[in-house]
Coordinates of C-alpha atoms and ligand atoms in Angstrom, one line a residue:
M1 CA 146.1 112.9 45.9
R2 CA 143.0 115.1 45.7
G3 CA 141.7 113.1 48.6
V4 CA 144.9 113.6 50.6
F5 CA 145.1 117.3 49.9
G6 CA 141.4 117.9 50.4
T7 CA 140.9 119.2 46.9
R8 CA 138.2 116.9 45.7
P9 CA 135.7 118.8 43.5
Y10 CA 132.7 117.6 45.6
R11 CA 129.5 119.5 45.5
A12 CA 128.4 121.3 48.7
P13 CA 125.8 119.3 50.7
T14 CA 123.3 122.0 49.9
D15 CA 123.9 121.7 46.1
P16 CA 121.6 119.3 44.3
C17 CA 122.9 116.0 43.1
C18 CA 123.0 115.9 39.3
V19 CA 121.0 113.0 38.0
V20 CA 121.8 112.9 34.3
A21 CA 120.1 110.5 31.9
V22 CA 121.8 109.6 28.6
Q23 CA 118.6 109.2 26.7
N24 CA 117.3 108.7 23.2
F25 CA 114.6 106.1 22.3
K26 CA 116.6 105.1 19.2
G27 CA 118.8 102.0 19.7
G28 CA 122.5 101.9 19.1
V29 CA 123.1 105.6 19.1
G30 CA 125.9 105.4 21.7
K31 CA 123.9 105.9 24.9
S32 CA 125.8 103.3 26.9
T33 CA 129.2 104.3 25.5
V34 CA 128.5 107.9 26.4
A35 CA 127.1 107.0 29.8
V36 CA 129.9 104.8 30.9
H37 CA 132.7 107.1 29.6
L38 CA 131.0 110.1 31.3
A39 CA 130.7 108.3 34.6
Q40 CA 134.4 107.1 34.5
Y41 CA 135.6 110.5 33.4
L42 CA 133.8 112.2 36.3
A43 CA 135.2 109.6 38.8
I44 CA 138.7 110.2 37.4
R45 CA 138.2 113.9 38.0
G46 CA 137.5 113.1 41.6
Y47 CA 133.7 113.3 41.9
R48 CA 131.5 110.7 43.7
V49 CA 129.6 109.0 40.9
A50 CA 126.9 106.3 40.6
L51 CA 126.1 104.7 37.3
V52 CA 122.7 103.1 37.1
D53 CA 122.2 100.5 34.4
C54 CA 118.5 100.6 33.7
D55 CA 118.6 98.5 30.5
S56 CA 118.1 94.8 30.7
Q57 CA 120.5 94.3 27.8
A58 CA 123.1 95.5 30.4
S59 CA 125.7 97.0 28.0
A60 CA 127.0 99.3 30.7
T61 CA 127.2 96.4 33.2
T62 CA 129.2 94.4 30.6
L63 CA 131.7 97.2 30.3
F64 CA 132.5 96.7 33.9
G65 CA 133.6 93.1 33.2
Y66 CA 130.4 91.3 34.3
V67 CA 128.7 88.6 32.4
P68 CA 125.3 89.9 33.5
D69 CA 123.2 86.7 33.4
L70 CA 125.9 84.5 34.9
D71 CA 127.5 86.8 37.4
L72 CA 124.4 88.6 38.7
G73 CA 121.1 87.6 40.1
E74 CA 117.9 89.6 39.8
D75 CA 118.3 90.9 43.3
D76 CA 121.5 92.6 42.4
T77 CA 119.6 95.0 40.0
L78 CA 116.9 97.6 40.2
Y79 CA 114.3 94.9 39.8
P80 CA 113.5 94.1 43.5
F81 CA 113.2 97.9 44.2
L82 CA 110.8 98.4 41.3
R83 CA 108.8 95.2 42.1
E84 CA 108.3 95.6 45.8
G85 CA 106.9 98.5 47.8
E86 CA 108.8 97.6 51.0
R87 CA 112.3 98.5 50.1
S88 CA 113.0 102.1 50.9
S89 CA 116.5 102.5 49.5
L90 CA 118.6 101.4 46.5
D91 CA 121.6 101.0 48.7
Y92 CA 121.4 97.2 48.4
A93 CA 122.2 97.3 44.7
L94 CA 125.1 99.7 44.7
R95 CA 128.5 98.0 44.3
K96 CA 132.0 99.3 44.2
T97 CA 133.9 99.2 40.9
H98 CA 137.5 99.2 40.0
F99 CA 137.2 103.0 39.5
D100 CA 137.8 104.9 42.7
G101 CA 134.7 106.9 43.6
L102 CA 132.5 105.1 41.0
E103 CA 129.7 102.8 42.1
L104 CA 127.5 100.7 39.8
I105 CA 123.9 99.5 40.0
P106 CA 124.1 96.7 37.4
A107 CA 121.4 95.2 35.2
N108 CA 120.6 91.9 33.7
L109 CA 117.9 90.3 31.6
R110 CA 115.6 89.8 34.6
L111 CA 115.1 93.5 34.8
F112 CA 113.0 93.3 31.6
N113 CA 110.2 91.8 33.8
S114 CA 109.8 95.2 35.5
E115 CA 108.9 96.7 32.1
Y116 CA 105.8 94.5 32.0
E117 CA 105.1 94.5 35.7
L118 CA 105.2 98.3 35.9
A119 CA 103.0 98.6 32.8
A120 CA 100.5 96.1 34.2
R121 CA 100.3 97.7 37.6
M122 CA 99.9 101.1 36.0
A123 CA 97.1 99.8 33.8
R124 CA 95.4 98.6 37.0
G125 CA 95.5 102.2 38.2
S126 CA 98.3 101.9 40.6
D127 CA 99.4 105.6 40.8
G128 CA 102.8 107.0 41.4
L129 CA 104.7 104.0 39.9
L130 CA 106.6 106.3 37.5
D131 CA 108.0 107.9 40.6
R132 CA 109.4 104.7 42.1
L133 CA 112.8 105.0 40.4
K134 CA 113.0 108.7 41.3
E135 CA 112.4 107.7 45.0
G136 CA 115.2 105.1 44.6
V137 CA 117.6 107.6 43.2
E138 CA 116.7 110.1 45.9
S139 CA 117.4 107.4 48.5
I140 CA 121.1 107.3 47.4
S141 CA 121.7 110.8 46.0
D142 CA 123.1 112.2 49.3
R143 CA 126.3 110.2 48.8
F144 CA 127.0 111.2 45.2
D145 CA 127.8 114.3 43.2
V146 CA 126.5 112.8 40.0
I147 CA 124.2 109.9 39.2
V148 CA 124.4 108.8 35.5
M149 CA 121.5 106.7 34.2
D150 CA 121.7 104.5 31.1
P151 CA 118.1 103.7 30.0
P152 CA 116.9 101.1 27.5
P153 CA 116.1 102.2 23.9
A154 CA 112.4 102.3 24.0
L155 CA 109.5 104.4 25.3
G156 CA 108.5 102.0 28.0
A157 CA 107.8 102.3 31.7
I158 CA 111.5 102.2 32.7
S159 CA 112.4 104.9 30.2
L160 CA 109.6 107.1 31.4
S161 CA 110.7 106.5 35.0
V162 CA 114.3 107.5 34.1
L163 CA 113.0 110.7 32.5
R164 CA 111.0 111.4 35.7
A165 CA 114.0 110.7 37.9
A166 CA 116.5 112.8 35.9
N167 CA 117.2 116.5 36.4
A168 CA 119.5 116.7 33.3
L169 CA 119.5 115.0 29.9
V170 CA 122.3 114.2 27.4
V171 CA 121.0 113.0 24.1
P172 CA 123.5 111.2 21.7
V173 CA 122.6 111.6 18.0
P174 CA 124.7 110.1 15.2
P175 CA 124.5 112.5 12.2
T176 CA 122.8 110.0 9.9
V177 CA 119.4 110.6 8.4
M178 CA 117.8 107.7 10.2
D179 CA 119.2 108.6 13.6
F180 CA 118.5 112.2 13.1
S181 CA 114.8 111.7 12.1
S182 CA 114.2 109.3 14.9
T183 CA 115.8 111.8 17.3
A184 CA 113.3 114.4 15.9
A185 CA 110.6 111.8 16.8
F186 CA 112.2 111.3 20.2
L187 CA 112.1 115.0 20.8
S188 CA 108.4 115.4 19.9
M189 CA 107.6 112.3 22.0
L190 CA 109.7 113.8 24.8
D191 CA 107.7 117.0 24.5
E192 CA 104.4 115.1 24.6
T193 CA 105.6 112.9 27.5
I194 CA 106.7 115.9 29.5
E195 CA 103.3 117.5 28.9
Q196 CA 101.4 114.4 30.0
L197 CA 103.6 114.1 33.0
A198 CA 103.0 117.8 33.7
E199 CA 99.3 117.3 33.6
R200 CA 99.7 114.8 36.5
G201 CA 102.1 117.2 38.3
L202 CA 105.0 114.9 37.5
A203 CA 107.0 117.0 35.0
P204 CA 110.7 116.5 35.1
E205 CA 112.7 119.6 36.1
L206 CA 115.6 119.6 33.7
Q207 CA 118.6 121.8 34.6
F208 CA 120.2 121.2 31.2
L209 CA 119.6 119.3 27.9
R210 CA 122.6 118.7 25.7
F211 CA 122.9 116.9 22.4
V212 CA 126.1 115.0 21.5
G213 CA 127.0 114.2 17.9
S214 CA 128.0 110.5 18.3
K215 CA 129.6 108.0 16.1
V216 CA 130.5 110.9 13.7
D217 CA 132.3 110.0 10.5
E218 CA 133.3 113.3 9.0
N219 CA 134.7 111.6 5.9
K220 CA 131.1 111.2 4.9
S221 CA 129.8 114.4 3.3
M222 CA 126.2 113.7 4.3
Q223 CA 127.3 113.3 8.0
K224 CA 129.2 116.6 7.8
E225 CA 126.1 118.3 6.5
L226 CA 123.8 116.8 9.1
L227 CA 126.2 117.7 11.9
H228 CA 126.2 121.3 10.6
L229 CA 122.4 121.2 10.5
M230 CA 122.2 119.9 14.0
R231 CA 124.6 122.7 15.2
T232 CA 122.3 125.3 13.5
L233 CA 119.2 123.7 15.0
F234 CA 120.3 123.0 18.5
G235 CA 122.7 125.9 18.9
H236 CA 124.4 126.0 22.3
A237 CA 122.5 122.9 23.4
M238 CA 124.8 121.0 21.0
V239 CA 128.1 119.8 22.6
R240 CA 130.8 121.4 20.5
T241 CA 133.1 118.4 20.4
P242 CA 131.8 115.6 18.2
L243 CA 132.3 112.1 19.5
K244 CA 133.8 110.7 16.4
D245 CA 133.5 107.1 15.3
S246 CA 136.7 105.5 16.6
A247 CA 138.2 102.0 16.2
E248 CA 139.6 102.6 19.7
I249 CA 136.1 102.5 21.1
D250 CA 135.2 99.4 19.1
N251 CA 138.3 97.6 20.1
A252 CA 138.0 98.5 23.8
T253 CA 134.3 97.4 23.8
A254 CA 135.3 94.1 22.2
R255 CA 137.5 93.6 25.3
L256 CA 134.6 94.5 27.6
M257 CA 136.6 97.6 28.6
T258 CA 136.5 101.4 28.0
V259 CA 139.0 103.7 26.5
Y260 CA 139.7 105.2 29.9
E261 CA 140.8 102.0 31.5
L262 CA 143.0 100.6 28.7
D263 CA 146.7 101.2 29.6
G264 CA 147.8 101.4 26.1
P265 CA 146.2 101.7 22.6
A266 CA 143.9 99.0 21.4
T267 CA 144.7 100.4 18.0
S268 CA 147.7 102.8 17.6
S269 CA 148.7 105.6 19.9
A270 CA 147.6 108.2 17.3
V271 CA 144.1 106.8 17.1
R272 CA 143.9 106.4 20.9
N273 CA 145.0 110.0 21.6
R274 CA 142.5 111.3 19.1
C275 CA 139.8 109.2 20.7
L276 CA 140.7 110.4 24.2
G277 CA 140.6 113.9 22.8
Y278 CA 136.9 113.5 21.7
L279 CA 135.9 111.7 24.9
D280 CA 137.6 114.3 27.2
G281 CA 136.2 117.2 25.1
V282 CA 132.6 115.9 25.3
N283 CA 132.8 115.0 28.9
A284 CA 134.5 118.3 29.9
E285 CA 131.6 120.3 28.4
I286 CA 129.1 118.2 30.3
E287 CA 131.1 118.6 33.5
V288 CA 130.7 122.4 33.2
D289 CA 126.9 122.0 32.8
I290 CA 126.9 119.7 35.9
R291 CA 128.9 122.2 37.9
S292 CA 126.6 125.0 36.8
M293 CA 123.9 123.3 38.8
W294 CA 125.9 123.8 42.0
P295 CA 125.8 127.3 43.6
S296 CA 129.0 126.4 45.5
H297 CA 130.9 126.0 42.2
Q298 CA 129.8 129.3 40.6
A299 CA 132.7 131.4 41.6
A300 CA 135.3 128.8 40.4
L301 CA 133.4 128.5 37.1
R302 CA 133.4 132.2 36.5
K303 CA 137.1 132.4 37.3
A304 CA 137.8 129.6 34.8
A305 CA 135.6 131.3 32.1
L306 CA 137.5 134.6 32.5
A307 CA 140.9 132.7 32.3
Ligands
LIG1 N1 132.1 106.8 18.9 C1 132.1 105.5 18.6 N2 133.0 105.0 17.8 C2 133.0 103.6 17.6 N3 132.0 102.8 18.0 C3 131.1 103.3 18.8 C4 131.0 104.7 19.1 N4 129.9 104.9 19.9 C5 129.3 103.7 20.1 N5 130.0 102.7 19.4 C6 129.6 101.3 19.2 O1 128.3 101.3 18.7 C7 127.6 100.2 19.4 C8 126.4 100.7 20.0 O2 126.8 101.7 21.0 P1 126.0 101.7 22.5 O3 125.8 100.3 23.0 O4 126.7 102.7 23.3 O5 124.6 102.3 22.0 P2 123.2 102.4 22.8 O6 122.5 103.5 22.3 O7 123.5 102.3 24.2 O8 122.6 101.0 22.3 P3 121.2 100.4 22.9 O9 120.1 101.3 22.3 O10 121.2 99.0 22.4 O11 121.3 100.5 24.4 C9 128.6 99.6 20.4 O12 129.2 98.4 19.8 C10 129.6 100.6 20.6 O13 130.9 100.1 20.9
LIG2 MG1 122.7 101.0 25.7

């Protein structure tokens, strides 16, 4: 209907495309869950969205119903673009999904080869390789309002390339001591990495950095305390809505689906509605950050803030 009535919330052609990486070097913190639900939320809201699965474990790809190593070849992923110098666009890898306005660049295990190949070529002194993914993203960014990137859980060549390509970061952090301390390590590594990239004139230009409390279980007093500590530490950078641990997400994931595409509850309607509340809350806050990057949206944002 938005399409018909000409009220799609597209950015103006002069506004920058938002390239948001859902990043944390720690595994299992909810990166792929946040990335896929954010991409689908934005598509439902009417934006033109691309989701780039940069992780050879391909969790995001799986949530679109693919069996990555059966259904997809290596040429369907980022791999050929990262491997060869000749390709000038990532267009070949974009595929439509069952969400209107949402396109996907899938991943599979073959993408793991790029991790070694990029590292080896960088060791041989091939310069500018960390920029290859950025070039790829730029080759398709004209057509999208938002590009969401789901990187692998490691500080490798691909993660660094994602960092370089992104102009915004969302960092999911479960409020457990282990996840919190590894996020502290992630932040100092991020700091060092940005400095090193800056020395080579490659510093990422981040428009926003937001932390999301993920997999939160407020029945656990330690988690409540840590969440409070994170809010104190990160201040406004912390998304106010916590993404609570929900059986609805677990059950949807088990069906290789997301909460947004299930017609009815995978658990009970009360659990589903609460879960949709967390997801929509988190995503709506990030949507405001994204729109803040667009000069053409400033007036509408100010009006909404006053209302
Ligand atoms: N809020 C949540 N409630 C319940 N389960 C969740 C929640 N967030 C994530 N999970 C589950 O936790 C597991 C890990 O999540 P996910 O794959 O999103 O993490 P990740 O950071 O992308 O992991 P990796 O580092 O391996 O890429 C998945 O099984 C997912 O379904
Ligand atoms: Mg993941």
